XYZ file of C-alpha atoms in Angstrom:
393
model
C 88.481 52.123 104.693
C 90.200 50.140 107.227
C 92.853 52.447 107.235
C 95.854 50.263 105.767
C 98.230 51.126 103.172
C 97.534 49.757 100.135
C 101.240 48.302 98.157
C 100.162 50.574 95.446
C 100.282 53.347 97.711
C 103.988 52.335 98.924
C 105.127 51.641 95.995
C 104.140 55.655 94.568
C 105.678 56.773 98.372
C 108.718 55.035 97.504
C 108.943 56.374 94.100
C 108.402 60.143 95.037
C 111.304 59.358 97.549
C 113.515 58.081 94.873
C 112.726 60.987 92.385
C 113.821 63.303 95.171
C 117.105 62.003 96.121
C 118.337 61.781 92.443
C 116.990 65.448 91.797
C 118.953 66.392 94.699
C 121.877 64.689 94.182
C 121.764 66.104 90.399
C 121.298 69.357 91.953
C 123.633 69.405 94.623
C 126.779 67.701 93.512
C 126.637 68.959 89.638
C 126.083 66.626 86.898
C 126.817 62.987 87.039
C 126.701 60.282 85.053
C 124.019 57.676 85.440
C 125.910 55.132 86.159
C 127.284 57.714 89.583
C 123.634 58.115 90.302
C 123.533 54.735 90.431
C 126.493 54.040 92.689
C 125.248 56.932 95.262
C 121.819 55.756 95.141
C 122.012 51.687 95.468
C 119.366 51.751 93.011
C 119.830 49.415 89.653
C 120.460 50.907 86.392
C 116.920 49.969 85.066
C 115.004 51.902 87.805
C 117.753 55.353 87.714
C 116.636 55.026 84.176
C 112.986 55.443 84.901
C 113.652 58.166 87.005
C 116.071 59.695 85.291
C 112.535 59.661 82.341
C 110.494 61.253 84.625
C 112.713 64.076 85.970
C 113.192 64.674 82.711
C 109.685 64.313 81.154
C 108.606 67.260 84.039
C 111.373 69.431 82.910
C 113.615 69.326 85.759
C 116.965 67.361 84.354
C 118.438 67.430 80.857
C 120.903 64.544 79.641
C 124.015 64.515 77.348
C 126.224 62.852 76.448
C 129.262 62.591 78.215
C 132.756 64.167 77.023
C 134.877 61.763 75.043
C 136.891 58.769 77.219
C 138.891 56.350 76.429
C 136.697 53.481 78.598
C 135.966 51.001 77.137
C 131.979 50.763 75.952
C 129.536 52.199 75.531
C 129.421 55.950 78.167
C 126.698 56.761 80.470
C 124.856 59.549 79.812
C 125.534 62.671 81.908
C 122.527 63.723 83.813
C 122.495 67.803 84.729
C 119.423 69.607 86.279
C 117.459 71.829 84.171
C 119.158 75.941 84.997
C 116.068 76.942 83.195
C 113.954 76.321 85.801
C 114.429 78.922 88.151
C 114.256 81.023 91.009
C 114.237 84.825 92.047
C 116.687 85.544 95.268
C 115.796 88.478 96.792
C 118.720 91.082 99.390
C 116.954 93.660 100.742
C 119.655 95.807 102.435
C 120.202 99.224 104.102
C 121.420 101.135 100.432
C 119.957 98.990 98.024
C 117.653 95.885 97.233
C 119.700 93.501 95.164
C 117.243 90.586 92.871
C 118.849 87.735 91.372
C 118.038 84.909 89.384
C 119.116 81.160 90.145
C 118.598 78.325 87.939
C 117.946 74.881 89.494
C 121.563 74.166 88.415
C 122.820 76.419 90.705
C 124.150 79.063 88.880
C 123.134 82.846 89.153
C 121.873 83.751 85.707
C 121.106 87.970 86.309
C 122.240 89.363 89.736
C 120.563 92.966 89.401
C 121.272 95.595 92.261
C 118.859 98.526 92.700
C 120.463 101.422 94.879
C 117.437 103.404 97.496
C 119.733 106.546 97.891
C 118.280 105.885 101.665
C 116.983 102.705 104.273
C 113.706 101.466 102.374
C 111.000 100.537 104.449
C 109.467 96.712 103.688
C 106.864 98.657 101.746
C 109.404 100.092 99.415
C 111.446 96.478 98.607
C 108.183 95.015 98.011
C 107.399 97.903 95.061
C 111.164 97.591 93.983
C 111.269 93.531 93.372
C 107.647 93.403 91.801
C 109.466 96.194 89.810
C 112.500 94.653 89.050
C 110.417 91.110 88.137
C 108.357 93.134 85.244
C 112.127 94.153 84.142
C 112.688 90.834 84.020
C 109.594 89.873 82.442
C 111.429 88.416 79.262
C 114.354 86.628 80.946
C 111.837 84.904 82.828
C 109.426 84.323 80.447
C 112.210 82.553 78.485
C 112.309 80.109 81.266
C 110.450 76.882 81.626
C 109.482 77.234 85.365
C 109.364 79.649 87.734
C 109.516 78.160 91.258
C 109.429 81.238 93.735
C 111.584 83.614 95.844
C 113.661 83.253 98.717
C 115.020 86.224 100.275
C 117.941 86.621 102.815
C 116.910 89.069 105.341
C 119.466 91.086 107.825
C 117.561 90.297 111.113
C 115.104 87.709 112.612
C 112.722 86.421 110.734
C 110.327 83.955 111.973
C 110.745 80.224 110.065
C 107.300 79.509 109.471
C 105.336 82.052 108.149
C 108.731 84.731 106.768
C 107.477 87.265 109.687
C 110.726 89.411 110.358
C 110.654 90.605 113.792
C 113.428 92.282 113.467
C 115.436 93.771 111.057
C 117.543 96.294 113.155
C 119.803 98.432 110.658
C 116.481 98.445 107.850
C 114.630 99.416 110.849
C 111.597 96.403 110.298
C 109.845 95.564 113.696
C 107.167 92.683 113.187
C 106.840 93.221 108.881
C 104.642 90.257 107.105
C 107.476 90.730 104.267
C 106.989 87.715 102.674
C 103.455 87.593 102.669
C 102.905 91.042 101.221
C 105.644 89.852 98.841
C 103.773 87.182 97.650
C 100.746 88.961 97.755
C 102.309 91.716 95.262
C 104.156 89.072 92.568
C 101.618 86.005 93.010
C 104.470 83.573 93.706
C 105.581 81.818 96.977
C 107.762 83.676 99.399
C 109.745 82.058 101.438
C 112.453 84.631 103.809
C 115.318 83.493 106.217
C 117.964 85.276 108.372
C 120.633 86.175 105.685
C 123.491 84.581 107.197
C 121.938 81.437 107.810
C 120.667 81.082 104.060
C 124.833 81.882 103.114
C 125.398 78.945 105.468
C 123.575 76.456 103.477
C 124.827 78.017 100.187
C 128.683 77.072 101.219
C 128.152 74.122 103.162
C 126.201 72.757 100.021
C 128.468 74.023 96.878
C 131.170 76.033 98.498
C 133.741 76.259 100.611
C 131.918 73.926 103.115
C 130.887 71.487 100.860
C 131.177 67.772 102.403
C 131.546 69.742 106.121
C 129.531 68.709 109.132
C 130.005 71.811 111.628
C 130.765 74.660 110.048
C 130.382 78.514 111.357
C 129.558 81.086 108.958
C 130.263 84.815 109.530
C 128.478 87.681 106.899
C 130.003 91.053 107.148
C 128.144 93.209 105.469
C 126.445 96.626 105.293
C 123.791 95.671 108.071
C 126.410 94.684 110.056
C 127.151 90.550 110.596
C 125.368 87.903 110.948
C 125.776 83.831 111.442
C 124.548 80.836 110.361
C 125.648 77.519 112.080
C 125.134 73.986 110.827
C 126.175 70.985 113.402
C 126.369 67.743 112.664
C 125.196 68.048 109.113
C 121.951 70.607 110.157
C 121.384 73.876 110.589
C 121.005 75.129 114.113
C 118.278 77.776 114.062
C 117.167 77.657 117.718
C 113.293 78.603 118.162
C 111.337 79.851 115.719
C 115.333 80.510 113.144
C 116.773 83.182 115.406
C 119.499 81.312 116.615
C 123.380 82.451 115.399
C 123.889 86.189 116.210
C 127.534 86.054 117.050
C 127.565 89.746 115.719
C 125.670 90.772 118.917
C 128.236 88.653 121.302
C 130.663 90.531 123.460
C 134.258 91.607 122.760
C 134.686 94.638 124.266
C 133.467 95.342 127.596
C 134.952 98.697 127.100
C 133.557 99.308 124.073
C 130.537 101.651 122.940
C 126.559 100.899 122.989
C 125.135 99.099 119.948
C 121.617 99.581 118.530
C 120.813 96.290 120.323
C 121.127 97.817 123.969
C 124.288 95.917 124.633
C 127.918 97.083 124.762
C 130.628 96.194 123.103
C 128.976 94.170 120.413
C 131.533 92.763 118.037
C 129.351 94.667 114.652
C 130.459 97.851 116.836
C 134.586 97.328 116.572
C 133.861 95.020 113.290
C 132.725 97.014 110.521
C 132.164 98.190 107.237
C 131.013 101.183 107.638
C 134.474 101.989 109.457
C 136.455 100.346 106.576
C 134.727 103.067 104.224
C 135.489 105.704 106.702
C 139.565 104.622 106.966
C 140.063 104.477 103.545
C 137.548 107.607 102.485
C 135.024 105.625 100.386
C 131.567 106.292 100.321
C 130.494 102.895 98.978
C 132.086 99.525 97.956
C 130.614 96.017 97.321
C 133.630 93.675 98.599
C 135.404 93.359 95.304
C 136.283 96.648 95.895
C 136.964 97.147 99.246
C 139.623 94.085 99.207
C 141.250 96.009 96.296
C 141.050 99.162 97.835
C 142.383 97.803 101.220
C 145.259 96.079 99.084
C 145.792 99.456 97.282
C 146.231 101.404 100.945
C 148.406 98.321 102.805
C 150.377 98.609 99.615
C 151.248 102.536 99.782
C 151.922 101.660 103.821
C 148.620 103.643 104.768
C 149.713 103.850 108.347
C 145.503 104.744 109.276
C 144.311 101.929 106.980
C 146.963 98.908 108.465
C 145.767 100.272 112.757
C 142.103 100.394 112.149
C 143.037 96.445 109.871
C 144.510 95.383 112.697
C 142.099 96.711 115.136
C 138.984 94.394 113.776
C 140.760 91.308 112.703
C 141.467 91.722 116.606
C 138.171 91.662 117.876
C 136.923 89.210 114.914
C 139.478 86.790 116.790
C 138.038 87.141 120.111
C 134.391 86.294 118.502
C 136.314 83.559 116.480
C 137.546 82.180 119.573
C 134.410 82.093 121.429
C 132.322 80.807 118.126
C 135.192 77.700 118.426
C 134.868 77.132 122.241
C 130.988 76.606 121.979
C 130.443 75.436 118.912
C 134.169 73.172 118.363
C 133.340 73.487 114.469
C 135.564 71.734 111.525
C 135.729 75.020 109.700
C 134.742 78.900 109.799
C 133.868 80.373 106.681
C 134.046 83.901 106.583
C 132.390 86.189 103.596
C 131.574 89.732 102.803
C 134.120 92.277 103.768
C 134.852 89.923 106.375
C 136.333 87.838 103.399
C 138.959 90.454 102.408
C 139.539 91.487 105.833
C 140.480 87.254 106.242
C 142.130 87.585 102.873
C 144.784 90.229 103.806
C 146.693 88.061 105.940
C 145.182 84.546 106.057
C 147.521 83.587 108.299
C 146.668 85.978 111.013
C 142.861 84.848 112.270
C 144.260 81.220 112.389
C 146.698 81.594 114.589
C 145.448 84.398 116.696
C 142.285 81.914 117.259
C 144.188 79.032 117.722
C 145.939 81.022 120.579
C 143.149 81.856 122.187
C 140.252 78.865 122.269
C 141.149 75.679 123.746
C 143.399 73.651 121.676
C 141.239 70.609 121.813
C 138.632 72.818 120.360
C 140.908 74.673 117.646
C 143.340 71.976 116.823
C 140.999 70.352 113.667
C 140.210 74.079 112.631
C 140.289 75.871 109.168
C 139.617 79.510 108.719
C 138.633 79.914 105.234
C 137.192 82.180 102.740
C 133.018 81.840 101.428
C 133.815 80.501 98.054
C 130.754 81.195 96.535
C 131.356 85.429 96.625
C 129.515 88.049 96.165
C 126.748 84.944 94.675
C 126.352 83.545 97.933
C 123.220 85.291 99.006
C 121.442 84.769 96.117
C 122.408 80.882 95.791
C 121.460 80.660 99.457
C 117.936 82.360 98.911
C 117.524 79.885 95.803
C 117.789 77.203 97.272
C 114.948 77.734 100.199
C 112.643 78.882 97.176
C 113.643 75.257 95.682
C 113.224 73.648 98.288
C 109.389 72.605 97.954
C 110.311 71.200 94.133
C 113.974 69.390 95.775
C 111.135 67.775 97.896
C 108.643 66.617 96.022
C 109.334 66.660 92.132
C 106.081 65.389 90.990
C 104.093 67.360 92.615
């Protein structure tokens, strides 16, 4: 062997690249006509037809006739990702473990929440997921392929092996969660920080579609995390630990955070404080929003004061994010989205008044579009990654 690549190998490499390109387009952009795929890839019709045929044979896409149109000539078949190819999505939290089944068409087919009654250990979370998979077995058996598991962790996760270095609210330190879950289920497991996965999901399928620079903030039971997309790429920092905006300073006279610092964002803006003032034990983001709406409509002064206080401190954090990252879009998920929805004009006004004018002049602040499905879709996307990169493998 002289070390040179043969022409056949070059052609095979190009074919594999084109297969990934076509599958990626159908996966991200939804059902597309063959003619649209031809235009998007720059390939000729016969090549696109051959690629679609191969992806169909692999069980990754399906073709159907388009809806009737008034166009002259034979309509181009529509290609869609096969939703029977699925991934499992996992989100361990302080009060529950959520397990979802997500199709390659980015549709959440099932989402089950398993309350724990207390903060689960990593080992208990593995047991819950294994039991959930057994419960879902009939549905999973009907799938044409189960590609693996994606996990959205509220903490610092080492990218290369899914080691949870620190999930402070869960009390997990250096837990090899991905490896243990893989051993228990026999499936490949990909774990990452929940807010980073939320940022990916919103960029690909939600409010951030088409945005190259965005900041996503997720508010949940375990506090506040953030994911940053800069220049169209995730800003992960060393080993994937970037984006901890929940631990940026917003109140120098505030209380001590569990991280050891004083006045962190998540000590001033918290779901728990909203529950307390509303008299709730627990609620999801939709239930919380309805309770806030009702309390404010009834003129509850204590709820109004707490909402105003939290929005004020959230504006400080968003000002900092705007000055540092100069994003075109800030997307708010979880209970932060519920806060923003109470007065959609207020946060943009406060941030615009406080941030550098040049950094904020093109900024939009919006609620996450994917709602309660966001972490399921983001986690599944990580599990689908190897398949999307190499469909023929």
